[in-house]
mmCIF file of C-alpha atoms in Angstrom:
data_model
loop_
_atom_site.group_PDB
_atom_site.id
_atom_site.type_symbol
_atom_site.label_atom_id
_atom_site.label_comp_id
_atom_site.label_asym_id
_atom_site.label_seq_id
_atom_site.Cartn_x
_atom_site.Cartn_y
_atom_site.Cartn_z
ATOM 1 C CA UNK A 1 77.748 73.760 80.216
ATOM 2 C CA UNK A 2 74.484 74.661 81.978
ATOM 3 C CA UNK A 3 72.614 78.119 83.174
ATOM 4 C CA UNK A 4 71.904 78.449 86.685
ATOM 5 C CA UNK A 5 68.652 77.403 87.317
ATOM 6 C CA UNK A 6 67.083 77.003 91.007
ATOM 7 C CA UNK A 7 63.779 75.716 89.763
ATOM 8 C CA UNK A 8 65.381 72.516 87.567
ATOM 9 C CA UNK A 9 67.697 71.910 90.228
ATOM 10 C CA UNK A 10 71.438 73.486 88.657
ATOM 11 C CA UNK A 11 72.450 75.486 91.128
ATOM 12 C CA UNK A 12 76.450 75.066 91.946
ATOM 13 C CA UNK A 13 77.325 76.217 88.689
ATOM 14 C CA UNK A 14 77.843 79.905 87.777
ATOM 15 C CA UNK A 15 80.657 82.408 86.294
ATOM 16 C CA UNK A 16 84.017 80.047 87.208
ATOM 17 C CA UNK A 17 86.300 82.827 89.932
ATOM 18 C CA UNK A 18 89.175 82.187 87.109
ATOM 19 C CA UNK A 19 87.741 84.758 84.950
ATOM 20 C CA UNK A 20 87.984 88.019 85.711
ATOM 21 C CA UNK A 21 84.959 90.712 85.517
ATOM 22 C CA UNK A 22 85.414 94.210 83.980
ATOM 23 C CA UNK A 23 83.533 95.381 87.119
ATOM 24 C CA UNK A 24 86.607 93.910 89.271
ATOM 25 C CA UNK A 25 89.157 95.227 87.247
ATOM 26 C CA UNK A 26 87.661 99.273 87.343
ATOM 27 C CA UNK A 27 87.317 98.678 91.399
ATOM 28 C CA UNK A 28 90.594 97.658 91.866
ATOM 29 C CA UNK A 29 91.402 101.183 89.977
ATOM 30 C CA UNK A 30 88.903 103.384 92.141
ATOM 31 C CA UNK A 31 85.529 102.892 90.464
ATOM 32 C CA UNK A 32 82.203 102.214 91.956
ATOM 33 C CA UNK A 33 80.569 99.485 90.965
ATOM 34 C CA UNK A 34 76.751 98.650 90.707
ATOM 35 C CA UNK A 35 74.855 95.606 88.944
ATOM 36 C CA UNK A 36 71.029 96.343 88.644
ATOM 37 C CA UNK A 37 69.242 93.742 87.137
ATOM 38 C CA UNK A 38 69.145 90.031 85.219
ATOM 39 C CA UNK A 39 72.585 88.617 86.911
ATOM 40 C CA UNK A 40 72.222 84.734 85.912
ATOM 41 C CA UNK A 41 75.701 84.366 86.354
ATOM 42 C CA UNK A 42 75.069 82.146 89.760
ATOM 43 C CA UNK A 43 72.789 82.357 92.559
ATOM 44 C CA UNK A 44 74.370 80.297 95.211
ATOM 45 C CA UNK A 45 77.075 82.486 97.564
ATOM 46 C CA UNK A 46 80.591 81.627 95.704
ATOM 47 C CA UNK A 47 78.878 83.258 92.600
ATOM 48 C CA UNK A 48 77.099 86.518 93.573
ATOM 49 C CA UNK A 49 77.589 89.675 91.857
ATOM 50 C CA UNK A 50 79.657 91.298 95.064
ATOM 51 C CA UNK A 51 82.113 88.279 94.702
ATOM 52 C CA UNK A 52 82.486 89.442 91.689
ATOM 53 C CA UNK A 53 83.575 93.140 91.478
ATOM 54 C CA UNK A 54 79.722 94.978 92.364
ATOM 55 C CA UNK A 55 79.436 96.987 95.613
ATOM 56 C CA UNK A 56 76.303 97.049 94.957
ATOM 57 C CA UNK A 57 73.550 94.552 93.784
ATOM 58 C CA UNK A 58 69.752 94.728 93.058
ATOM 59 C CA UNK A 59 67.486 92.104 90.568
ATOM 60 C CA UNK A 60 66.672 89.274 90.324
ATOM 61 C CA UNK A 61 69.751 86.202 90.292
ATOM 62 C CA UNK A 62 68.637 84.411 87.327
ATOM 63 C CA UNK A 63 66.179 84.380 84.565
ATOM 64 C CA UNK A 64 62.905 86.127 85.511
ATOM 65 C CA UNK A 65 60.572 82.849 84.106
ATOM 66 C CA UNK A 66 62.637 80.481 87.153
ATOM 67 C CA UNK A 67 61.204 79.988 91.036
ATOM 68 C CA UNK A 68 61.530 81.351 93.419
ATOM 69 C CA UNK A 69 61.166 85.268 91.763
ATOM 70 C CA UNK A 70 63.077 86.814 94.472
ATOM 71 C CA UNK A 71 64.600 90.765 93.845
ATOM 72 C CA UNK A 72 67.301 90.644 95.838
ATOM 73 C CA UNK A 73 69.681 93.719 97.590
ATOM 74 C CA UNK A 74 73.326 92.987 97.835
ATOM 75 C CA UNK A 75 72.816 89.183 99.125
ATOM 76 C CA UNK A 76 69.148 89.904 101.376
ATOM 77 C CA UNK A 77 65.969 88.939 99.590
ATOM 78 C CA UNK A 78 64.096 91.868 99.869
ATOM 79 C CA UNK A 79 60.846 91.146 97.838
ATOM 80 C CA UNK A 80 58.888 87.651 97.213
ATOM 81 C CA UNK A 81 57.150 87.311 94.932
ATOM 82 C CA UNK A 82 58.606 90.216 92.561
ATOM 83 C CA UNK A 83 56.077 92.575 90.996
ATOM 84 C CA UNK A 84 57.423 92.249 87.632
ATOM 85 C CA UNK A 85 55.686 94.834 85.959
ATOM 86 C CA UNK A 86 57.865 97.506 88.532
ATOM 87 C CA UNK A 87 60.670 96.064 87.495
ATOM 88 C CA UNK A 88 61.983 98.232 84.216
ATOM 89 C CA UNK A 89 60.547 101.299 86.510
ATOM 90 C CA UNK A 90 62.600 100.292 89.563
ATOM 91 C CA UNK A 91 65.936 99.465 87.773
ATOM 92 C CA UNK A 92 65.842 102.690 86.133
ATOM 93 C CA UNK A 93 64.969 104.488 89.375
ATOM 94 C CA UNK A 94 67.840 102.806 91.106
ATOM 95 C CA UNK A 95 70.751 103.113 87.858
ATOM 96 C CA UNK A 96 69.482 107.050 88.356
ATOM 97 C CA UNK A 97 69.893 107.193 92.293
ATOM 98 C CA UNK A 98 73.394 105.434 91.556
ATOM 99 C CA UNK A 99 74.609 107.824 89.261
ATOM 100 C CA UNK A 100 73.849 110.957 91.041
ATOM 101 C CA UNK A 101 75.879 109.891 93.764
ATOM 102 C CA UNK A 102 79.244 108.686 92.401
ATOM 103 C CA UNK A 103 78.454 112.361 90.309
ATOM 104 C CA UNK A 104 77.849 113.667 94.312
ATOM 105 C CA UNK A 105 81.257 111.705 95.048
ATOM 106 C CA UNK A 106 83.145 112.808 92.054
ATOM 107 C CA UNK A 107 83.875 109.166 91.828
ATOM 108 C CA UNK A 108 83.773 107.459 88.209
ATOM 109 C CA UNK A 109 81.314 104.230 87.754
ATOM 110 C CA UNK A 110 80.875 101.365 86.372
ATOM 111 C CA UNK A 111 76.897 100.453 85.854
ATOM 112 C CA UNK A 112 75.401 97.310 84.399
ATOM 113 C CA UNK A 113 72.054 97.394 84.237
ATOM 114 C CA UNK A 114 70.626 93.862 82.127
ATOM 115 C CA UNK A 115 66.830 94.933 82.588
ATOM 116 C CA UNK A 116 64.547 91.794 83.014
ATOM 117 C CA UNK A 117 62.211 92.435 80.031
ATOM 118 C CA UNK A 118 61.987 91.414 77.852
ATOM 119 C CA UNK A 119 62.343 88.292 78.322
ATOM 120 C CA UNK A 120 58.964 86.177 79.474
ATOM 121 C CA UNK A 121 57.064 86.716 80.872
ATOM 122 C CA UNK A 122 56.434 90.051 79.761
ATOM 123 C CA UNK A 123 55.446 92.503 82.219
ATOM 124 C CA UNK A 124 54.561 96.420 81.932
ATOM 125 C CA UNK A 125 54.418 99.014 84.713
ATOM 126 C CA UNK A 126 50.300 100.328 84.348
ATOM 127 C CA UNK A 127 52.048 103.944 82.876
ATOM 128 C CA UNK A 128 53.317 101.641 79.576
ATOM 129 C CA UNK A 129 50.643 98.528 79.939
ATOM 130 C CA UNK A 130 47.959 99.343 76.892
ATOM 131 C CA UNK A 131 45.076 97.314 77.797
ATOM 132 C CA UNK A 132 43.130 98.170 74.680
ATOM 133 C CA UNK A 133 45.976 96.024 73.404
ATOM 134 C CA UNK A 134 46.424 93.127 75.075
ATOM 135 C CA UNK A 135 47.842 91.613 71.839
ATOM 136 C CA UNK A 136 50.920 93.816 71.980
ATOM 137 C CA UNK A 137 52.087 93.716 75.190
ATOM 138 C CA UNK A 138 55.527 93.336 73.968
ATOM 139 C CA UNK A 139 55.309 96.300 72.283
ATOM 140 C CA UNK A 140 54.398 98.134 75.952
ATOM 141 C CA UNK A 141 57.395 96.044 77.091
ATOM 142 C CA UNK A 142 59.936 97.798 74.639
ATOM 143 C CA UNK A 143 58.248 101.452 75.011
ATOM 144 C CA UNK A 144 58.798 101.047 78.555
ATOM 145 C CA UNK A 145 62.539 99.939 77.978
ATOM 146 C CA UNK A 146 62.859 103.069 75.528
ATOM 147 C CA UNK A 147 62.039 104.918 77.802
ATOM 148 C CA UNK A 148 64.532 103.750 80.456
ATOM 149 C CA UNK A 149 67.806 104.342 78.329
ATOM 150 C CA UNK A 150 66.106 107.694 77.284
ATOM 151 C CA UNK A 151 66.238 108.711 81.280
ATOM 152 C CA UNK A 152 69.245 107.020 81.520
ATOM 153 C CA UNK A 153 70.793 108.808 78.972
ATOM 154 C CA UNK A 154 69.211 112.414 80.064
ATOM 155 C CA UNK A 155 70.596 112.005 83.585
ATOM 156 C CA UNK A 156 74.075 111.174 82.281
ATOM 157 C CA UNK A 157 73.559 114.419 80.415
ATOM 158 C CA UNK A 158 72.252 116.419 83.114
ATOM 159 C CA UNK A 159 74.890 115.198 85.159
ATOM 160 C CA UNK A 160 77.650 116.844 82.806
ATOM 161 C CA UNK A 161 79.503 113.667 82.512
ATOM 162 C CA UNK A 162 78.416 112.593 79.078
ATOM 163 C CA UNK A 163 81.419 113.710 77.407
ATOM 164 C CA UNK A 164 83.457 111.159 79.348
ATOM 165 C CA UNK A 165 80.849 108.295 79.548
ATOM 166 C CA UNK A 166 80.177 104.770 77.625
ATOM 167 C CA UNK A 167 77.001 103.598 77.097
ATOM 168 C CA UNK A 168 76.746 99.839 74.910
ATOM 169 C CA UNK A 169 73.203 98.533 74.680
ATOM 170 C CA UNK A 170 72.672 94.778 74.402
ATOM 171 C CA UNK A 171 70.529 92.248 73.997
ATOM 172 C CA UNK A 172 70.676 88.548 75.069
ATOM 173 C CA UNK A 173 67.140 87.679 74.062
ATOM 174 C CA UNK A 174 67.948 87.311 70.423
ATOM 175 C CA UNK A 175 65.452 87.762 67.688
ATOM 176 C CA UNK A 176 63.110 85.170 68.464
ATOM 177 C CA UNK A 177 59.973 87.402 68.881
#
């Protein structure tokens, strides 16, 4: 079994259409679906996320270390290279924009939102980056992440639907730092 991987050369390999995706199963019962982030799940055209149950789709198709570092919309590439350090910043900013209008809508949602960091390379937006030190820039890394779920969670709030929403926070980077 292999990870996509554009810059070793695996690319026809990805999540097999066989298995279903909890975001196709809560569109195919009205929800609106959004993937913002880390997909890794294939980056050729039978794998995208909007095969796969999104509507919508912004990040980055595989791991943020692999070439080309393309942030892609839905299937367009829409930035090369990627500014990493907007990343965590831009994610948020989109998860927020998507939120306030299935709330708009009255429509319930399904969001998945796998951030980029922080997996390597590490990258900070300049209002998290401490350059006094550079020693701890994974440090700046999880702040900045911190402070993502913490708007994340506050518009969910503000929003009045936190009584009736899920939030599960995961990792795939393991323990390794």
């Amino acid at each position: 079994v292999f990870n996509p991987a554009p810059d070793a050369g695996i690319n026809d390999v990805g999540l097999p259409a066989s298995e279903m995706t909890i975001a196709q199963l809560l569109r195919n019962v009205g929800y609106a679906t959004c993937c913002i982030g880390k997909w890794h799940l294939g980056h050729t055209p039978a794998y995208l996320p909007r095969r796969r149950g999104f509507d919508e789709y912004f990040g980055i198709l595989y791991s943020n270390d692999m070439r080309p570092v393309q942030l892609v919309e839905n299937e367009e590439v829409v930035e090369y290279p990627v500014v990493q350090a907007t990343l965590t910043h831009r994610y948020t900013e989109r998860a927020i924009r998507f939120m306030e209008q299935c709330r708009r809508l009255d429509r319930p949602f399904f969001l998945y939102l796998p951030h980029a960091m922080p997996h390597k390379p590490l990258a900070a937006s300049e209002d998290f980056y401490t350059p006094h030190t550079p020693d701890d820039l994974y440090a700046d890394v999880i702040c900045e992440l911190d402070a993502s779920v913490g708007r994340i969670l506050d518009t969910i709030k503000r929003l009045g639907i936190d009584g009736d929403t899920m939030v599960v926070f995961t990792s795939d980077n393991g323990p390794w730092y």
